[in-house]
Coordinates of C-alpha atoms and ligand atoms in Angstrom, one line a residue:
Chain A
M431 CA 65.2 104.9 121.0
T432 CA 66.2 101.6 120.3
H433 CA 65.1 98.7 122.4
E434 CA 66.9 95.6 123.3
S435 CA 65.5 92.5 122.0
A436 CA 64.2 89.8 124.5
V437 CA 66.8 87.5 123.2
R438 CA 69.8 87.9 125.3
N439 CA 71.7 84.4 125.5
A440 CA 74.9 83.0 126.8
W441 CA 76.6 80.8 124.4
T442 CA 79.3 78.5 125.9
P443 CA 80.8 76.1 123.3
A444 CA 83.9 74.0 124.0
V445 CA 86.4 76.6 122.8
A446 CA 84.9 80.0 123.8
T447 CA 83.3 80.6 127.1
G448 CA 81.2 83.4 128.7
W449 CA 80.0 85.3 125.5
T450 CA 76.8 87.1 125.5
V451 CA 75.1 88.0 122.2
T452 CA 72.7 91.0 122.3
V453 CA 70.6 91.9 119.4
V454 CA 69.4 95.5 119.2
E455 CA 66.9 96.3 116.7
P456 CA 68.3 98.8 114.2
D457 CA 66.4 102.0 113.4
A458 CA 65.6 103.2 109.9
P459 CA 67.6 106.3 108.9
G460 CA 66.0 109.7 109.4
T461 CA 63.3 108.4 111.7
D462 CA 62.7 109.7 115.2
G463 CA 63.9 106.4 116.5
A464 CA 67.5 106.7 115.0
I465 CA 70.5 106.7 117.4
S466 CA 71.7 110.2 117.6
V467 CA 74.8 111.0 115.8
E468 CA 75.8 113.7 118.3
G469 CA 77.7 111.5 120.5
M470 CA 79.4 109.4 117.8
D471 CA 83.0 109.4 117.0
D472 CA 84.5 109.7 113.6
A473 CA 84.6 105.8 113.1
A474 CA 81.0 105.5 114.2
L475 CA 80.0 108.3 111.8
I476 CA 81.9 106.6 108.9
A477 CA 80.2 103.2 109.6
A478 CA 76.8 104.9 110.0
S479 CA 77.3 106.9 106.6
M480 CA 78.2 103.7 104.9
A481 CA 75.2 102.1 106.0
G482 CA 73.3 104.9 104.4
R483 CA 72.7 107.5 107.3
R484 CA 72.8 110.8 105.6
D485 CA 72.6 112.6 109.1
A486 CA 75.8 110.9 110.0
F487 CA 77.6 112.3 106.8
D488 CA 76.1 115.7 107.7
A489 CA 77.7 115.5 110.9
I490 CA 80.9 114.6 109.3
V491 CA 80.6 117.7 107.2
E492 CA 79.7 119.8 110.2
R493 CA 82.6 118.6 112.1
H494 CA 85.3 119.1 109.6
R495 CA 84.1 121.8 107.3
R496 CA 86.0 124.6 108.9
T497 CA 89.4 122.7 108.5
V498 CA 88.6 121.7 104.9
Y499 CA 87.6 125.2 104.0
Q500 CA 90.7 126.5 105.6
V501 CA 93.0 124.3 103.7
C502 CA 91.2 125.3 100.4
Y503 CA 91.2 129.0 101.3
R504 CA 94.9 128.9 101.8
F505 CA 95.3 127.1 98.6
V506 CA 93.4 129.6 96.4
G507 CA 93.4 132.8 98.6
N508 CA 89.8 133.8 98.0
H509 CA 86.4 132.7 99.5
E510 CA 84.5 131.9 96.4
D511 CA 87.0 129.3 95.1
A512 CA 87.6 127.9 98.5
S513 CA 83.8 127.4 99.0
D514 CA 83.6 125.5 95.7
L515 CA 86.6 123.4 96.4
S516 CA 85.3 122.6 100.0
Q517 CA 82.1 121.5 98.5
E518 CA 83.9 119.4 95.9
S519 CA 86.2 117.9 98.6
F520 CA 83.2 116.5 100.6
V521 CA 81.3 115.3 97.6
R522 CA 84.6 113.2 96.7
A523 CA 84.6 112.1 100.4
W524 CA 81.0 110.9 100.0
R525 CA 81.9 109.1 96.8
G526 CA 85.0 107.5 98.4
L527 CA 83.4 106.4 101.7
K528 CA 83.9 102.8 100.7
T529 CA 87.5 103.3 100.2
F530 CA 88.1 104.7 103.7
K531 CA 89.4 101.8 105.6
G532 CA 90.1 103.6 108.9
Q533 CA 94.0 103.3 108.5
A534 CA 94.3 107.0 108.9
A535 CA 92.4 109.5 110.9
L536 CA 89.3 110.8 109.3
S537 CA 90.8 114.2 109.4
T538 CA 94.0 113.0 107.6
W539 CA 91.9 111.3 105.0
L540 CA 90.0 114.5 104.3
Y541 CA 93.2 116.6 104.2
R542 CA 94.2 114.2 101.4
I543 CA 91.1 114.7 99.6
A544 CA 91.0 118.4 99.9
V545 CA 94.7 118.8 98.9
N546 CA 94.1 116.6 95.9
V547 CA 91.1 118.6 95.0
C548 CA 93.1 121.8 95.1
L549 CA 96.1 120.2 93.3
N550 CA 93.8 119.1 90.5
R551 CA 92.1 122.4 90.2
V552 CA 92.0 123.2 86.3
S553 CA 92.8 126.9 86.6
V554 CA 96.7 127.5 86.6
K555 CA 96.5 131.3 86.5
T556 CA 97.6 133.1 89.7
P557 CA 94.3 132.9 91.6
P558 CA 92.5 136.1 92.3
T559 CA 92.6 136.9 96.2
D560 CA 90.1 138.5 98.1
P561 CA 90.3 142.4 98.6
I562 CA 91.5 143.8 101.7
E563 CA 88.6 145.1 103.8
S564 CA 88.0 148.8 104.3
T565 CA 88.4 150.7 107.5
D566 CA 84.6 150.7 107.9
H567 CA 85.1 147.5 109.5
F568 CA 86.9 149.2 112.3
E569 CA 84.6 152.1 112.9
D570 CA 84.3 151.5 116.6
T571 CA 88.0 151.5 117.2
R572 CA 90.3 154.5 117.6
V573 CA 91.9 155.8 114.5
E574 CA 95.3 154.6 115.4
G575 CA 93.9 151.2 116.2
A576 CA 92.0 151.0 112.9
Q577 CA 95.1 151.9 111.0
A578 CA 97.1 149.4 112.8
A579 CA 94.7 146.8 112.1
L580 CA 94.4 147.7 108.5
L581 CA 98.2 147.4 108.1
R582 CA 98.1 144.0 109.6
E583 CA 95.3 142.9 107.4
E584 CA 97.2 144.4 104.4
R585 CA 100.3 142.4 105.4
A586 CA 98.2 139.3 106.0
A587 CA 96.7 139.5 102.5
T588 CA 100.1 140.0 100.9
V589 CA 101.3 136.8 102.7
R590 CA 98.1 134.8 101.6
K591 CA 98.6 136.0 98.0
A592 CA 102.2 134.9 98.2
I593 CA 101.3 131.5 99.5
A594 CA 98.6 131.1 96.8
S595 CA 101.3 131.9 94.1
L596 CA 103.6 129.2 95.2
P597 CA 104.0 126.1 93.1
K598 CA 101.3 123.7 94.1
K599 CA 103.3 121.0 95.9
Q600 CA 105.2 123.7 97.7
R601 CA 102.0 125.4 98.6
A602 CA 100.3 122.1 99.9
T603 CA 103.3 121.2 101.9
L604 CA 103.7 124.7 103.4
I605 CA 99.9 124.8 104.3
L606 CA 99.6 121.4 105.9
R607 CA 102.9 121.7 107.9
T608 CA 102.6 125.4 109.0
Y609 CA 98.9 125.7 109.7
H610 CA 97.7 122.1 110.3
D611 CA 100.7 120.6 112.2
L612 CA 101.0 117.6 110.0
S613 CA 104.3 115.7 110.2
H614 CA 106.7 115.6 107.1
Q615 CA 105.6 111.8 107.0
Q616 CA 101.9 112.5 106.9
I617 CA 102.5 115.2 104.3
A618 CA 104.5 112.7 102.2
D619 CA 101.8 110.0 102.4
I620 CA 99.1 112.6 101.3
L621 CA 101.2 114.0 98.4
G622 CA 102.5 110.5 97.4
S623 CA 106.1 111.5 97.8
S624 CA 109.1 110.9 100.1
V625 CA 109.8 112.5 103.4
G626 CA 113.0 114.0 101.8
A627 CA 110.9 115.5 98.9
T628 CA 108.5 116.9 101.4
K629 CA 111.3 118.5 103.4
A630 CA 112.8 120.0 100.3
N631 CA 109.5 121.2 99.1
F632 CA 109.0 123.0 102.6
F633 CA 112.4 124.6 102.3
H634 CA 111.7 125.9 98.7
A635 CA 108.3 127.2 99.9
L636 CA 109.9 129.3 102.6
A637 CA 112.8 130.5 100.4
N638 CA 110.2 131.5 97.7
L639 CA 108.0 133.3 100.2
K640 CA 111.0 135.1 101.5
K641 CA 111.7 136.4 98.2
L642 CA 108.0 137.2 97.5
L643 CA 107.7 139.1 100.7
G644 CA 110.8 141.0 100.2
N645 CA 112.2 142.7 103.2
E646 CA 108.9 143.6 104.9
P647 CA 108.8 143.0 108.6
Chain B
M265 CA 132.6 120.3 105.9
T266 CA 129.6 120.8 103.6
H267 CA 126.9 123.3 104.5
L268 CA 123.4 122.1 105.6
S269 CA 121.2 120.7 102.9
A270 CA 117.6 121.8 102.2
D271 CA 116.5 118.8 104.4
E272 CA 118.8 119.5 107.1
L273 CA 117.8 123.3 107.2
V274 CA 114.2 122.0 107.8
D275 CA 115.5 119.7 110.5
A276 CA 117.2 122.5 112.1
L277 CA 113.9 124.5 112.0
D278 CA 112.3 121.4 113.6
D279 CA 115.0 121.0 116.1
T280 CA 115.6 117.5 114.9
L281 CA 119.1 118.0 113.4
E282 CA 121.4 115.0 113.8
S283 CA 124.2 116.0 116.4
G284 CA 127.1 115.9 113.9
R285 CA 125.2 118.4 111.7
Q286 CA 124.1 120.5 114.6
A287 CA 128.0 120.9 115.5
H288 CA 128.4 122.3 111.8
L289 CA 125.5 124.7 112.3
D290 CA 126.8 125.9 115.5
A291 CA 130.2 126.6 114.0
C292 CA 128.9 128.0 110.6
E293 CA 127.9 131.5 110.3
S294 CA 126.4 131.1 106.8
C295 CA 124.2 128.1 107.8
R296 CA 123.1 129.9 111.0
Q297 CA 122.1 133.0 109.0
Q298 CA 120.0 130.8 106.7
V299 CA 118.2 129.2 109.5
V300 CA 117.4 132.6 111.2
E301 CA 116.0 133.9 107.9
L302 CA 113.7 130.8 107.4
E303 CA 112.4 131.1 111.0
A304 CA 111.7 134.6 110.3
T305 CA 109.7 133.9 107.2
L306 CA 108.0 130.9 108.9
G307 CA 107.1 133.2 111.9
A308 CA 105.5 135.8 109.5
T309 CA 103.5 133.2 107.7
R310 CA 102.4 131.3 110.8
D311 CA 100.7 134.4 112.0
V312 CA 98.3 134.8 109.1
A313 CA 94.8 133.6 109.8
V314 CA 92.2 132.8 107.3
P315 CA 89.5 135.4 107.2
E316 CA 86.5 134.0 109.3
P317 CA 83.5 134.0 107.0
S318 CA 80.0 134.9 108.1
P319 CA 78.6 132.8 110.9
L320 CA 75.8 131.9 108.6
Y321 CA 78.4 130.7 106.0
W322 CA 78.9 127.3 107.6
E323 CA 75.5 126.0 107.4
H324 CA 75.3 127.5 103.8
L325 CA 78.3 125.2 103.0
S326 CA 76.6 122.1 104.6
R327 CA 73.4 122.8 102.6
R328 CA 75.5 123.0 99.4
V329 CA 77.1 119.7 100.1
R330 CA 73.8 118.1 100.9
T331 CA 72.4 119.4 97.7
A332 CA 75.5 118.2 95.6
I333 CA 75.3 114.7 97.2
D334 CA 71.6 114.5 96.6
A335 CA 72.4 115.1 92.9
E336 CA 74.9 112.1 93.0
P337 CA 73.9 108.9 91.3
P338 CA 72.2 106.5 93.8
T339 CA 75.2 104.0 93.7
A340 CA 77.8 106.6 94.7
G341 CA 78.8 107.1 98.2
G342 CA 77.7 105.7 101.6
G343 CA 75.0 103.1 101.8
S344 CA 75.7 100.9 98.8
R345 CA 72.3 99.6 98.0
W346 CA 72.3 96.2 99.6
L347 CA 73.7 97.7 103.0
R348 CA 70.8 100.0 103.5
W349 CA 68.8 99.6 106.7
P350 CA 65.8 97.6 105.2
V351 CA 68.3 95.1 104.0
L352 CA 70.5 95.2 107.2
A353 CA 67.4 94.4 109.5
P354 CA 66.9 90.9 108.1
I355 CA 70.8 90.4 108.1
A356 CA 70.8 91.1 111.8
A357 CA 67.8 88.7 112.2
L358 CA 69.7 86.1 110.3
A359 CA 72.8 86.5 112.5
L360 CA 70.6 86.3 115.5
L361 CA 69.3 82.9 114.2
V362 CA 72.8 81.7 113.8
M363 CA 73.6 82.6 117.4
A364 CA 70.2 81.3 118.7
L365 CA 71.0 77.9 116.9
A366 CA 74.3 77.8 118.6
V367 CA 73.1 78.5 122.0
S368 CA 70.4 75.7 121.8
L369 CA 73.0 73.1 121.1
P370 CA 74.3 70.8 123.8
R371 CA 77.7 71.1 125.1
E372 CA 80.2 68.7 123.5
A373 CA 83.8 67.6 124.1
P374 CA 86.5 69.9 122.7
I375 CA 87.7 68.9 119.3
A376 CA 91.0 66.7 119.3
P377 CA 93.9 68.8 118.3
A378 CA 94.7 66.3 115.6
V379 CA 91.9 67.9 113.5
A380 CA 93.6 71.2 113.3
T381 CA 96.5 69.6 111.6
N382 CA 94.7 67.2 109.3
E383 CA 94.5 68.8 105.9
A384 CA 91.6 66.8 104.7
A385 CA 89.6 67.5 107.8
D386 CA 90.4 71.2 107.4
T387 CA 88.9 71.3 104.0
A388 CA 85.7 69.6 105.3
V389 CA 85.7 72.2 108.1
D390 CA 86.2 75.0 105.8
D391 CA 83.1 73.8 103.9
R392 CA 81.1 73.7 107.0
F393 CA 82.2 77.1 107.9
A394 CA 81.0 78.2 104.5
V395 CA 77.5 77.6 105.9
V396 CA 78.1 80.4 108.5
A397 CA 79.9 82.5 105.8
D398 CA 76.7 82.1 103.5
L399 CA 74.7 83.3 106.4
V400 CA 76.6 86.4 107.4
G401 CA 77.9 87.2 104.1
D402 CA 80.2 90.5 104.0
L403 CA 78.9 91.7 107.5
D404 CA 81.9 93.3 108.9
W405 CA 82.3 94.6 112.4
D406 CA 81.3 98.2 111.8
T407 CA 78.2 97.1 109.8
A408 CA 77.4 94.6 112.5
V409 CA 77.5 97.4 115.1
S410 CA 75.4 99.6 112.9
A411 CA 73.0 96.8 112.4
G412 CA 72.7 96.5 116.3
L413 CA 74.6 93.3 116.6
I414 CA 76.7 93.9 119.8
V415 CA 78.8 91.1 121.4
S416 CA 79.8 91.6 125.0
P417 CA 81.6 91.4 127.4
G418 CA 82.9 95.0 127.0
A419 CA 86.7 95.2 126.3
A420 CA 86.8 91.7 125.1
D421 CA 84.4 92.2 122.4
R422 CA 84.6 89.7 119.6
A423 CA 82.4 89.4 116.6
V424 CA 81.6 86.1 114.9
L425 CA 83.9 87.1 112.2
D426 CA 86.6 87.7 114.7
L427 CA 86.8 84.0 115.8
T428 CA 90.1 82.0 115.8
A429 CA 90.4 79.2 113.3
L430 CA 89.7 76.6 116.1
E431 CA 86.6 78.7 117.3
Q432 CA 85.4 79.1 113.6
R433 CA 85.7 75.3 113.2
E434 CA 83.8 74.6 116.4
L435 CA 81.0 76.9 115.4
A436 CA 80.8 75.4 111.9
R437 CA 80.7 72.0 113.6
L438 CA 77.9 72.9 116.0
L439 CA 75.9 74.4 113.2
Q440 CA 76.4 71.5 110.8
A441 CA 75.4 69.0 113.6
E442 CA 72.3 71.2 114.2
L443 CA 71.4 71.2 110.5
T444 CA 71.9 67.4 110.2
R445 CA 69.8 66.8 113.2
A446 CA 67.0 69.1 111.9
K447 CA 66.8 67.2 108.6
S448 CA 66.6 63.8 110.1
Ligands
LIG861 ZN1 127.5 126.0 106.8

């Protein structure tokens, strides 16, 4: 735990009154005495990470890994690539910490990084998607229930595959708008485009999905 | 009247369609049909969740990230070398010295307002403020907090780098006076 220095003085110059300056001795990173990252908000975690505290960056990863993974998964439609892209997103975030000015929420900044990592993915072929799980998964449920669940999962896999096959900007727009509730303006900022272009991308993403999914309910 | 554009169809989905165009939508069967179809596709899409990986996966991902960052060159990422804790501690001590210097000074009369409008005096004052700038360097608010420098009271928190121009001049003047006195 930190200890307050014995120095605690009031400075009252002509133009500023009633100030108190308290100096708290900093703790070295990774030592028992370090201030816990548990209660830190995102801004404090960023500041601590920039000051070299790896445990603070670990906490950022822990806090945002699910969201980043989900963006990546929706982009590529399979676990293995999503995992690689998630890792790459966080490494880029680490490299870019100095450029994070706090002008956007940390989550928005991470969305931007993850989407760019996904957009820049070298592979342009239609990504492989995860296979549908077998009925073994539902062995404890009634047969009808298991069949319904399997149908639902088949349907979900079809949708995920269709999303993963959309043109990249349409895909990014659809994912951020539909699953992460970002505004058209936020998406435009992330993709470096206009709000009009973002709306057009969203429209075309839905129109293409409709075609890909046919008349299935 | 023209049918809704792609943008406007999206606005219709969002319920943010401008009133004139909403009137068209209400009257146009073709546009209404398009909106209904888009809503259906959106509904079918929204329901689809990402398969949840094994509970053990998340810690595995964290470990992968940690290992990858460990392999990064030391200049990358957070904690650029001079900002690391061993360096921050002396900076905090230095900033403390600045503050201690200031509190040890006797009170003096406020600066005459004429000083603020005198260009030559401003330059001189800026030079004097450079003394403070040299001492605190690039220490920003977050770094100052990380380093343990906390300025109170609470909601009215102000760091030394957050001073008004007048306050900066006063601090510079006090420091300069103290340094001069120390030399003599
Ligand atoms: Zn119409």
